[in-house]
PDB file of C-alpha atoms in Angstrom:
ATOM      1  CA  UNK A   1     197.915  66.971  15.289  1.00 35.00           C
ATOM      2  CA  UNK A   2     199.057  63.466  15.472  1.00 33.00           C
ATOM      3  CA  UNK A   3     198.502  60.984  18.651  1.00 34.00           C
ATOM      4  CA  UNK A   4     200.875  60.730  21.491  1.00 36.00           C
ATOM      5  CA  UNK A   5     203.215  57.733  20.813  1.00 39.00           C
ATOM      6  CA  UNK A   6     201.455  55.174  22.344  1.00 40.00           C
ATOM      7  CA  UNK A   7     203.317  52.919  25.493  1.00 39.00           C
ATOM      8  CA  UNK A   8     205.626  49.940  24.046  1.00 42.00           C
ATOM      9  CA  UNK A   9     204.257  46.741  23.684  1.00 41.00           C
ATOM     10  CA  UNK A  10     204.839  44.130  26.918  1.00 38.00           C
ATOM     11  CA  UNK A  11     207.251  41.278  25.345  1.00 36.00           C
ATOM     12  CA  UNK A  12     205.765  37.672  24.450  1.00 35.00           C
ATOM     13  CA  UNK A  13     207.246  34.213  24.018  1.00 33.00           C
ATOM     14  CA  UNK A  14     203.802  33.754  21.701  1.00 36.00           C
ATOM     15  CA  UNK A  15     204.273  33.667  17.771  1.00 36.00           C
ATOM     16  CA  UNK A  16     200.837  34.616  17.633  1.00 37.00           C
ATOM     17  CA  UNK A  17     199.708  38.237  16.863  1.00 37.00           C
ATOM     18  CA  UNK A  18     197.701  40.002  19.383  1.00 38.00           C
ATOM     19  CA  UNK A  19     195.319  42.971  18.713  1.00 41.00           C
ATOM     20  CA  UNK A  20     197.534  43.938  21.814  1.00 43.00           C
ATOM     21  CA  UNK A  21     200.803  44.976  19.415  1.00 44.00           C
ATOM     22  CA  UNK A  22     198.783  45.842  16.704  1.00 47.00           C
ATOM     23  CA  UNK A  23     199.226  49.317  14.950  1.00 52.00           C
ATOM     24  CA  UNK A  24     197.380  51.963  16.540  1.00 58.00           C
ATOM     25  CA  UNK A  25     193.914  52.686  14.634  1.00 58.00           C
ATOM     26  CA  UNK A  26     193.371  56.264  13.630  1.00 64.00           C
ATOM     27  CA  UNK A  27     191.148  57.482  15.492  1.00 68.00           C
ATOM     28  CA  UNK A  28     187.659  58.350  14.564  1.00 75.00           C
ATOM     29  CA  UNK A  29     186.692  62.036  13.156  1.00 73.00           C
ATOM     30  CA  UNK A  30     183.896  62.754  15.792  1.00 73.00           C
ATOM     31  CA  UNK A  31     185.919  61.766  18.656  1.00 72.00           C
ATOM     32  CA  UNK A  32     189.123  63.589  17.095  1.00 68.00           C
ATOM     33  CA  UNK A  33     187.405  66.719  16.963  1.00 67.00           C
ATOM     34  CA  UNK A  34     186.030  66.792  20.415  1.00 68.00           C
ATOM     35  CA  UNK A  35     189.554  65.535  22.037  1.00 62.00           C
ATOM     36  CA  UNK A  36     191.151  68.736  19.851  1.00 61.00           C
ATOM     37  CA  UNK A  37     188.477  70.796  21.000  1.00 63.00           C
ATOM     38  CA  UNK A  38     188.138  70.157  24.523  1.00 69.00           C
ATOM     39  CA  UNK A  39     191.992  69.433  25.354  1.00 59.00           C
ATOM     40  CA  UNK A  40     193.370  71.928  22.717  1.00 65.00           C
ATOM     41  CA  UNK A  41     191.587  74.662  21.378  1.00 63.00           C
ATOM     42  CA  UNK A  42     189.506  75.835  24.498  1.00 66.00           C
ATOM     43  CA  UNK A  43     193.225  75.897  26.420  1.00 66.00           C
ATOM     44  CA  UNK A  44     194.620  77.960  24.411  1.00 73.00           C
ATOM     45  CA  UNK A  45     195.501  81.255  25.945  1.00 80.00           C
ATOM     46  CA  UNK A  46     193.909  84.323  24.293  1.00 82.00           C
ATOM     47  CA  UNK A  47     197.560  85.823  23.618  1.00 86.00           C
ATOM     48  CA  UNK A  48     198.550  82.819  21.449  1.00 83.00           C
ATOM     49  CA  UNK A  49     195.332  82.906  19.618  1.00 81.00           C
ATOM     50  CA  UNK A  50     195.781  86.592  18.504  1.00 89.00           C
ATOM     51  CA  UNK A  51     199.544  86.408  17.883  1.00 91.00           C
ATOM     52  CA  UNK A  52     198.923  83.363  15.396  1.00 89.00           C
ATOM     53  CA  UNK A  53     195.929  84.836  13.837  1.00 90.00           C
ATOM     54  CA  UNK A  54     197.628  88.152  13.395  1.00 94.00           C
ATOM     55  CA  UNK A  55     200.357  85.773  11.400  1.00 94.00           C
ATOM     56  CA  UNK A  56     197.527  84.126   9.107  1.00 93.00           C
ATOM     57  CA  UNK A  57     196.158  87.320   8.652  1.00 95.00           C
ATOM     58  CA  UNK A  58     199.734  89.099   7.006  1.00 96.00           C
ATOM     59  CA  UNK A  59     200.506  86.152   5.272  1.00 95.00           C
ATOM     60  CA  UNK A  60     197.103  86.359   3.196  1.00 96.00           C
ATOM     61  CA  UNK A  61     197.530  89.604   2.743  1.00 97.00           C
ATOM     62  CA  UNK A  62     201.115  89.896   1.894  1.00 95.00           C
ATOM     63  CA  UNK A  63     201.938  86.459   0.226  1.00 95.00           C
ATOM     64  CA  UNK A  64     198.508  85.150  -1.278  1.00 96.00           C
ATOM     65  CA  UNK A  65     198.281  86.096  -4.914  1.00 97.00           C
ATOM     66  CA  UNK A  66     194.415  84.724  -4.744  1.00 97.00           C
ATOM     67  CA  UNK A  67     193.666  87.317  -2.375  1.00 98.00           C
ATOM     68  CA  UNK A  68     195.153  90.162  -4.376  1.00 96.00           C
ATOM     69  CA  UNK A  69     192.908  89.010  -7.611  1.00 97.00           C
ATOM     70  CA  UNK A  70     189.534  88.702  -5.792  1.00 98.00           C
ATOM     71  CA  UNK A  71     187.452  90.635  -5.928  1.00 98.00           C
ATOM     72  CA  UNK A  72     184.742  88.959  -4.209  1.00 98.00           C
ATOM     73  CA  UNK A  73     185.685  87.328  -1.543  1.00 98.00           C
ATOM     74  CA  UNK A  74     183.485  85.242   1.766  1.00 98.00           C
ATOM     75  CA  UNK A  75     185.431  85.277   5.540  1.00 98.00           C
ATOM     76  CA  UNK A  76     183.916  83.713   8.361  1.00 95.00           C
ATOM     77  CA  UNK A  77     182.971  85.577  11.835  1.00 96.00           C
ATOM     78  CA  UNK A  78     185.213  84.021  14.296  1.00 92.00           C
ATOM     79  CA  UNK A  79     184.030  82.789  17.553  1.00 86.00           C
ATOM     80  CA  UNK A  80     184.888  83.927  20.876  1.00 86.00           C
ATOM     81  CA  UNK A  81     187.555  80.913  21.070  1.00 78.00           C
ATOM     82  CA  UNK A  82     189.309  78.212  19.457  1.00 76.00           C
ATOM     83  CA  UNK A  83     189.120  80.021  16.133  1.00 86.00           C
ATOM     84  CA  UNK A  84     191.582  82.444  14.250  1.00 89.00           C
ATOM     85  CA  UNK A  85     190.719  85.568  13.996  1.00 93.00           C
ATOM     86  CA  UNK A  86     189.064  87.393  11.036  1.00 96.00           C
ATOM     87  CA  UNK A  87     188.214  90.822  12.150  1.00 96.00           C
ATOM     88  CA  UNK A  88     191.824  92.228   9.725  1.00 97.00           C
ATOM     89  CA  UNK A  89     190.562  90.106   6.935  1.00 98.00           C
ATOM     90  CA  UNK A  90     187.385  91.743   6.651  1.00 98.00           C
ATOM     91  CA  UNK A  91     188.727  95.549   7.303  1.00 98.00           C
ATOM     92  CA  UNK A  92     191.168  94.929   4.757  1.00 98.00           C
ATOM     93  CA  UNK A  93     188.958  94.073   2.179  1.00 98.00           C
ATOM     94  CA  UNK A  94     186.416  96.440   2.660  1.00 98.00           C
ATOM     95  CA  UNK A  95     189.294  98.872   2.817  1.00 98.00           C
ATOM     96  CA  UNK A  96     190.667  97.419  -0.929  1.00 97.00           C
ATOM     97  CA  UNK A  97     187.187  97.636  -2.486  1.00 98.00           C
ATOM     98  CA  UNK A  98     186.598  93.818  -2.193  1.00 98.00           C
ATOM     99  CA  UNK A  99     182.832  92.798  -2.172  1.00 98.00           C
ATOM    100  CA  UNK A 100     182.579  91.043   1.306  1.00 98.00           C
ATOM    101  CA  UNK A 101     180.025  87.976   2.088  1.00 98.00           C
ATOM    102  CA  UNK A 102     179.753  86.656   5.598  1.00 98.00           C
ATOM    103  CA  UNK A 103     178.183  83.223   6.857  1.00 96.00           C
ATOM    104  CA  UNK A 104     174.273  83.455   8.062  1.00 96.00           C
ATOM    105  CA  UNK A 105     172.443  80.300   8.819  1.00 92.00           C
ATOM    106  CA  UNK A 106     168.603  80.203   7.789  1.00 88.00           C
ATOM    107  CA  UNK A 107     166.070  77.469   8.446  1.00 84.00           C
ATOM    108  CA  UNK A 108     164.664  75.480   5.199  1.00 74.00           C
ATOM    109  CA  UNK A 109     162.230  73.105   5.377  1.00 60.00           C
ATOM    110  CA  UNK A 110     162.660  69.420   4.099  1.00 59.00           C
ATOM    111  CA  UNK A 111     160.005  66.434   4.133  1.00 57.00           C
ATOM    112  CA  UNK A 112     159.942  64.375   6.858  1.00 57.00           C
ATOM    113  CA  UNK A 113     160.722  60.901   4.502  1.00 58.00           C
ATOM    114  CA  UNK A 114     163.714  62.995   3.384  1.00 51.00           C
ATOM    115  CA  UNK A 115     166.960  61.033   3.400  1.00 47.00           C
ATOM    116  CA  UNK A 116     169.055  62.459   7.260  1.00 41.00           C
ATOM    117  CA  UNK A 117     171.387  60.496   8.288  1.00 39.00           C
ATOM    118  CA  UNK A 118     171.429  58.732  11.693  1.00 36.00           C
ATOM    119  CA  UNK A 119     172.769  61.960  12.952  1.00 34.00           C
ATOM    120  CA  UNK A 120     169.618  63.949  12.106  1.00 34.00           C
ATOM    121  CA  UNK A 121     171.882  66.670  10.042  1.00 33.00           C
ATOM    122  CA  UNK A 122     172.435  64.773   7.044  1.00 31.00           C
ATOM    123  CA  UNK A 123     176.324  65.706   7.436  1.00 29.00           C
ATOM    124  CA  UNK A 124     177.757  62.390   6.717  1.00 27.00           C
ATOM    125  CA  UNK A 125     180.214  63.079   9.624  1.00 25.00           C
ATOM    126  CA  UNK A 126     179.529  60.434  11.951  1.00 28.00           C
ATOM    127  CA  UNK A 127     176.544  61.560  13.309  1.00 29.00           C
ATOM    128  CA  UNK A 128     178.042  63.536  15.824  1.00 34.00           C
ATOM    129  CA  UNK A 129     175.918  65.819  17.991  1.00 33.00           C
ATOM    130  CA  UNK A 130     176.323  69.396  16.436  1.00 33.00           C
ATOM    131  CA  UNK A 131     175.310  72.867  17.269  1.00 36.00           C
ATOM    132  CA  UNK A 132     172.405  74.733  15.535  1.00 33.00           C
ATOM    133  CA  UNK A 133     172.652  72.094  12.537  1.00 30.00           C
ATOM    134  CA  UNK A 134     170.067  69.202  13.604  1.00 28.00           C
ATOM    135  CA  UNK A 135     166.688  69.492  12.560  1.00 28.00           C
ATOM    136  CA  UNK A 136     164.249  71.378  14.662  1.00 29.00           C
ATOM    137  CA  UNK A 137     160.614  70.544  15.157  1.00 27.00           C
ATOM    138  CA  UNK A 138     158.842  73.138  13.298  1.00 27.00           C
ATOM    139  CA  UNK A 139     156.439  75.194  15.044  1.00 29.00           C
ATOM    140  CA  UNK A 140     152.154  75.677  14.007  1.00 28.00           C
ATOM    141  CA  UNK A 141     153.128  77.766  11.631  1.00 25.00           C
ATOM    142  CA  UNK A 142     155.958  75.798   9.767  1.00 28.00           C
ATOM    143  CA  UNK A 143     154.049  72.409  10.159  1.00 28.00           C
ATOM    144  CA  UNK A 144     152.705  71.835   6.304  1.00 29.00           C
ATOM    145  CA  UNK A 145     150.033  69.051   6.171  1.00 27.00           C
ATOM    146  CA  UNK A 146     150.343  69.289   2.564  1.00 34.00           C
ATOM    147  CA  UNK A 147     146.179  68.306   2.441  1.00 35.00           C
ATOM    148  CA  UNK A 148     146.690  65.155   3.699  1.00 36.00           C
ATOM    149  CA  UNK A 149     144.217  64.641   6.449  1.00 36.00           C
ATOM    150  CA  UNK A 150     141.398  66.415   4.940  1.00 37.00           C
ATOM    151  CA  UNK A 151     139.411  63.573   4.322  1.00 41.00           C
ATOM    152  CA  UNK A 152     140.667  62.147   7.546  1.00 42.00           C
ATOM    153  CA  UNK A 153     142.824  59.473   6.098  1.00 45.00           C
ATOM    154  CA  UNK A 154     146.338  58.661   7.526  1.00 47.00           C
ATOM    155  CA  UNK A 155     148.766  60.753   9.001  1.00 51.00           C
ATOM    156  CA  UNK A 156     149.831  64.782   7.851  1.00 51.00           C
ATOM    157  CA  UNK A 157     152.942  64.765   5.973  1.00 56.00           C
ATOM    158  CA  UNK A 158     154.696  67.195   8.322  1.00 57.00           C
ATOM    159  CA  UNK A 159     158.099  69.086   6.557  1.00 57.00           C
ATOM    160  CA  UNK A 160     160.953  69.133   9.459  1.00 60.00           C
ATOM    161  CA  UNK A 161     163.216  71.943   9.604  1.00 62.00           C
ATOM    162  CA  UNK A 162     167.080  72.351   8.896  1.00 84.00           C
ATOM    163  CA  UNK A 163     169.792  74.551   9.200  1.00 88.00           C
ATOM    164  CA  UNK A 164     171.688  75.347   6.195  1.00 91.00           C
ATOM    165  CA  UNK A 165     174.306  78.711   5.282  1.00 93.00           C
ATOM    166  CA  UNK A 166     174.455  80.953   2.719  1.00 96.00           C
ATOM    167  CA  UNK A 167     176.900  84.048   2.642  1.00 97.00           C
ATOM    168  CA  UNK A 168     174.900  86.964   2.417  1.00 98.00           C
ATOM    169  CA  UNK A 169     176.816  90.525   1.823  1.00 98.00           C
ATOM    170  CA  UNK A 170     178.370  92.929   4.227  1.00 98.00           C
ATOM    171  CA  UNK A 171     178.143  96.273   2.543  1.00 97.00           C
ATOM    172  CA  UNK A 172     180.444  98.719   4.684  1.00 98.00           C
ATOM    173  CA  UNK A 173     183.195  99.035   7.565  1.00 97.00           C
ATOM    174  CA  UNK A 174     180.607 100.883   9.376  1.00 97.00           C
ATOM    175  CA  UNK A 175     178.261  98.110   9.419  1.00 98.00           C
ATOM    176  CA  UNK A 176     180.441  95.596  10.293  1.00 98.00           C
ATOM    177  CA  UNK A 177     182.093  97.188  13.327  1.00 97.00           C
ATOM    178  CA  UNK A 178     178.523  97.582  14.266  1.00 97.00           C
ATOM    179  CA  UNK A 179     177.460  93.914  14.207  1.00 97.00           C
ATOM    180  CA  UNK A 180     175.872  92.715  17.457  1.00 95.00           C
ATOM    181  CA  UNK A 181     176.664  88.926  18.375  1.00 94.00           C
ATOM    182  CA  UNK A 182     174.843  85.986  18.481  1.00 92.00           C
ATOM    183  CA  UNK A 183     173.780  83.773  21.322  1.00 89.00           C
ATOM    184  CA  UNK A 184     177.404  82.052  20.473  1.00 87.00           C
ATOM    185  CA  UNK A 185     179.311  85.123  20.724  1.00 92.00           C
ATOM    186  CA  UNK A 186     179.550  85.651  17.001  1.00 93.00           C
ATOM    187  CA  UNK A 187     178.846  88.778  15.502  1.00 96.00           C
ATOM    188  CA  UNK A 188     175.904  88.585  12.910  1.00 96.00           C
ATOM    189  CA  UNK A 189     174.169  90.009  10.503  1.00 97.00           C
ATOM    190  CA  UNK A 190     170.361  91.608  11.871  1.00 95.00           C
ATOM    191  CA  UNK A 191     168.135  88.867  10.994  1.00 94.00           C
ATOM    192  CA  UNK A 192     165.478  91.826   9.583  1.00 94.00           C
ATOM    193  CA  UNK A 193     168.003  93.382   6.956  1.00 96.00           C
ATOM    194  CA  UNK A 194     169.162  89.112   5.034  1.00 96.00           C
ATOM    195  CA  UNK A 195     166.062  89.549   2.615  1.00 94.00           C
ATOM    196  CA  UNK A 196     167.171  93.076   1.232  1.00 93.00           C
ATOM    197  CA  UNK A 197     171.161  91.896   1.126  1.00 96.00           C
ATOM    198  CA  UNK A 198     172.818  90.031  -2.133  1.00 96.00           C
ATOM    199  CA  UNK A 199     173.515  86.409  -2.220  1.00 96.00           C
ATOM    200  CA  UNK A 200     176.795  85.249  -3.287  1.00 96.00           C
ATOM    201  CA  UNK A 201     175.001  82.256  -5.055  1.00 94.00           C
ATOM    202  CA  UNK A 202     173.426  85.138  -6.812  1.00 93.00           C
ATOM    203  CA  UNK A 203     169.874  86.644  -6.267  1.00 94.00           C
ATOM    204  CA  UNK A 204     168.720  88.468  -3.045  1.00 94.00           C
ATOM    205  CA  UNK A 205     168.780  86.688   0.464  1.00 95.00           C
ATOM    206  CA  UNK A 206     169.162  84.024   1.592  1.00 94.00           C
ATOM    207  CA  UNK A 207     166.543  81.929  -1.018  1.00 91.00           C
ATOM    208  CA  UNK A 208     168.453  83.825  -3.571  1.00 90.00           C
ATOM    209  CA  UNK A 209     165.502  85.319  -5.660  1.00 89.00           C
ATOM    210  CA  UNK A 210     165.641  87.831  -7.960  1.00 88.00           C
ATOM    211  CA  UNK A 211     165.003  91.186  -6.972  1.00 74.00           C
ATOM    212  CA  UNK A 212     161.485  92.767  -6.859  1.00 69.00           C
ATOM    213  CA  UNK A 213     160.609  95.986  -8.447  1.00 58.00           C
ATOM    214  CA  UNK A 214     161.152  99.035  -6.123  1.00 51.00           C
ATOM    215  CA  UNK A 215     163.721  97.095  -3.921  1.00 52.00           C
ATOM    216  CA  UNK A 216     167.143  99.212  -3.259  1.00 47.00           C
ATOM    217  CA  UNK A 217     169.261  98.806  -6.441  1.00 47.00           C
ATOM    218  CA  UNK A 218     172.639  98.741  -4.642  1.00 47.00           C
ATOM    219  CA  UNK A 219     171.178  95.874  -1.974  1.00 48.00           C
ATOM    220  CA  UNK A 220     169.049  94.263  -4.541  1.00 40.00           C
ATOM    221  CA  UNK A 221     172.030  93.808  -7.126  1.00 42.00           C
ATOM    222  CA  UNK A 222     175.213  94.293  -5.522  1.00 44.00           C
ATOM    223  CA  UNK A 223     175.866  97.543  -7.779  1.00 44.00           C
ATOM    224  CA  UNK A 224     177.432 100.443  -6.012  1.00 41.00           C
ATOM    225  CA  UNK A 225     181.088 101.578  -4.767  1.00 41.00           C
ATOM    226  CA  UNK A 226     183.334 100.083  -2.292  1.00 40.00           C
ATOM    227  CA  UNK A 227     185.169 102.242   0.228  1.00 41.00           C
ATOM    228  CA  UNK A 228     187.864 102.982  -1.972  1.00 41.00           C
ATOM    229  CA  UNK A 229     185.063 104.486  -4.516  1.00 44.00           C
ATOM    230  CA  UNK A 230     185.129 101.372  -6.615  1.00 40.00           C
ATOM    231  CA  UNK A 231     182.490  99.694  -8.523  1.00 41.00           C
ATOM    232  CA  UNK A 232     181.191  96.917  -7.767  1.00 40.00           C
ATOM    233  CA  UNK A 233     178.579  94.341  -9.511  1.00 45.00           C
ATOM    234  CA  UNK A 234     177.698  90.874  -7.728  1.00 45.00           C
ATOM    235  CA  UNK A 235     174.595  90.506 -10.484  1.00 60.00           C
ATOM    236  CA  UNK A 236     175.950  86.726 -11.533  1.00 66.00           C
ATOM    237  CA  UNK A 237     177.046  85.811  -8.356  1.00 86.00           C
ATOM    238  CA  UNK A 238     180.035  83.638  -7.627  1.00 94.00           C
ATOM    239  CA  UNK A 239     183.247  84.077  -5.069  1.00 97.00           C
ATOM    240  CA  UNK A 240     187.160  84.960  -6.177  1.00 97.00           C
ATOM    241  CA  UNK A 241     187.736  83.361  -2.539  1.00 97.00           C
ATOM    242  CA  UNK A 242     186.705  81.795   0.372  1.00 96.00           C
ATOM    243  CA  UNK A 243     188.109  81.997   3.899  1.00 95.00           C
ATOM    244  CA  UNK A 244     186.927  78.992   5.655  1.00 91.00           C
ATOM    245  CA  UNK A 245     187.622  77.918   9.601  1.00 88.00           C
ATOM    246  CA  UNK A 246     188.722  74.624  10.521  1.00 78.00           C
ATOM    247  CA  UNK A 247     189.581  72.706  14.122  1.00 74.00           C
ATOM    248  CA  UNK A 248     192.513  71.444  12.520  1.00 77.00           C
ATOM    249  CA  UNK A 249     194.270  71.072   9.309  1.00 74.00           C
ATOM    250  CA  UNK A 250     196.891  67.912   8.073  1.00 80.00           C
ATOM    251  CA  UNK A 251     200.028  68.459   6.396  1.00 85.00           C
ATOM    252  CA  UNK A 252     197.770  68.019   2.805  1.00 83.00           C
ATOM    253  CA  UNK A 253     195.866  70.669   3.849  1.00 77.00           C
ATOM    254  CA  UNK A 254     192.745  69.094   4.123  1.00 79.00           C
ATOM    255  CA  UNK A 255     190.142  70.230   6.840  1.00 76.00           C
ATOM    256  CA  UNK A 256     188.618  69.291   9.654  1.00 72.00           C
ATOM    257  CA  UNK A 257     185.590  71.485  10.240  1.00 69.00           C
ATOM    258  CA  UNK A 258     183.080  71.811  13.181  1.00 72.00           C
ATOM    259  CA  UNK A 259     181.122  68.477  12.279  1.00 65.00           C
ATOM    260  CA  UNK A 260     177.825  70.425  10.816  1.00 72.00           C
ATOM    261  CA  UNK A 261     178.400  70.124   7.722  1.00 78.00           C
ATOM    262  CA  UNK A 262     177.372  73.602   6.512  1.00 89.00           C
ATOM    263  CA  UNK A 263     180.361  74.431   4.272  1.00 91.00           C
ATOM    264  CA  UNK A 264     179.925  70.886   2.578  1.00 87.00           C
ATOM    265  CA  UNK A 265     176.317  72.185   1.903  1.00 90.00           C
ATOM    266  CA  UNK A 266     177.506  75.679   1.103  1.00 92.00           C
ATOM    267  CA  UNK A 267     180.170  74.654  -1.527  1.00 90.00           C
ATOM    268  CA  UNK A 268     178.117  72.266  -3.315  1.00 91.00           C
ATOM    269  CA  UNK A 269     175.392  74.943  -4.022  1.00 91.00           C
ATOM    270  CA  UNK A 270     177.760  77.376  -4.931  1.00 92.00           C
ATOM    271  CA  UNK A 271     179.341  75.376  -7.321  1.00 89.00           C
ATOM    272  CA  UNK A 272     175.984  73.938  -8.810  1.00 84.00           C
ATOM    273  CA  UNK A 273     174.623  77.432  -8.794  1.00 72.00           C
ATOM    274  CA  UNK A 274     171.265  77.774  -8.632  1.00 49.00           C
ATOM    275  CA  UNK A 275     170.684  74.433  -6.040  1.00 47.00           C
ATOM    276  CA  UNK A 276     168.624  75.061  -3.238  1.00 47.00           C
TER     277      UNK A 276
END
């Protein structure tokens, strides 16, 4: 969205510039975002919100050639507001035999001397307060001393926790339309069943390992059939297509997200597959 046009500048008999008439300075991504969230998105009535994500929705489906060719395909788990819907997208490609990965986040520990930003979530976006994506004190059991401090000798190199995603895969309509929310009002996968469930990235879970001996082959590998019957086979990993959310888009397309950063993370690990 661009600014309101900002007031005329008050006339001068000075030939010297003032910051006063000045162009107006764009204004700065963290403070963007929360103006377009707080004044924008959160009034938007819930009519308006389905209406234009039922448009989205048939234009990806009707007039997207990438979505016809996938066959494996990621779409976000909108939020109770200020997002476009998603709930079509993902019961139409279950319905076409597309394999389906959804957004989890999981906790992975760094070192403490690691390089985070100022804003504690490495993002690069400003350092802007965000939700679930700072790092957490760990708790006794996630504390790693690493032996130092056995002989008594300086301070235990404690690891600091952080939030990262992976898309993880949603294997039927049934399951999905029986996904309980999270404590934002998204609906999730159950935390218990991400170690048995394929990793886009490749692998199983949300490490991405390789699958262990008397594990479920069709979790384990991603063999098995759609709901049209077809087969599928997410052994290499790797996605035909990604449906991403976004606070607000330009006329270039490019994206504003939520300020977290996990899509930034996400992308660059898919596409040097294998990264942690």
């Amino acid at each position: 969205m661009s600014p309101s046009p900002s007031s005329p500048a008050p006339t001068s008999t000075s030939t010297s510039t003032s910051t006063s008439t000045s162009p107006t300075q764009p204004q700065p991504k963290p403070s963007l975002r929360t103006h377009l969230k707080t004044h924008l998105l959160a009034s938007l009535p819930e009519a308006d919100v389905a209406s234009q994500s039922h448009r989205a929705q048939e234009t990806i489906l009707q007039r997207l050639p990438a979505w016809q060719q996938a066959s494996r395909v990621s779409i976000y788990l909108a939020m109770p507001g200020g997002e476009a819907r998603t709930e079509g997208l993902v019961r139409a490609a279950l319905g076409e035999g597309k394999v389906v990965f959804v957004p989890v986040l999981c906790r992975e520990e760094i070192p403490s001397n690691a390089g985070v930003g100022k804003g504690g979530d490495g993002s690069g976006l400003g350092g802007e307060k965000q939700e679930g994506s700072q790092s957490a004190s760990a708790d006794a059991t996630g504390n790693d001393v690493g032996g130092a401090g056995q002989g008594g000798a300086g301070k235990s190199k404690k690891k600091k926790r952080k939030m990262r995603m992976e898309m993880l895969r949603l294997h039927s309509l049934q399951e999905f339309e029986g996904l309980e929310r999270d404590s934002w009002g998204i609906p999730s996968l159950s935390p218990s069943s991400l170690a048995g469930r394929e990793n886009a990235r490749g692998g199983v879970g949300p490490e991405g390992r390789p699958s262990r001996a008397g594990e479920e082959e069709e979790e384990m590998t991603g063999e098995g059939t759609g709901d049209d019957g077809k087969e599928v086979d997410g052994k290499h990993g790797g996605l035909d297509l990604i449906v991403v959310p976004g606070v607000a888009f330009d006329r270039e397309m490019a994206r504003m997200g939520h300020g977290a950063g996990f899509y930034d993370g996400f992308l660059t690990r898919l596409v040097t597959r294998g990264a942690g």
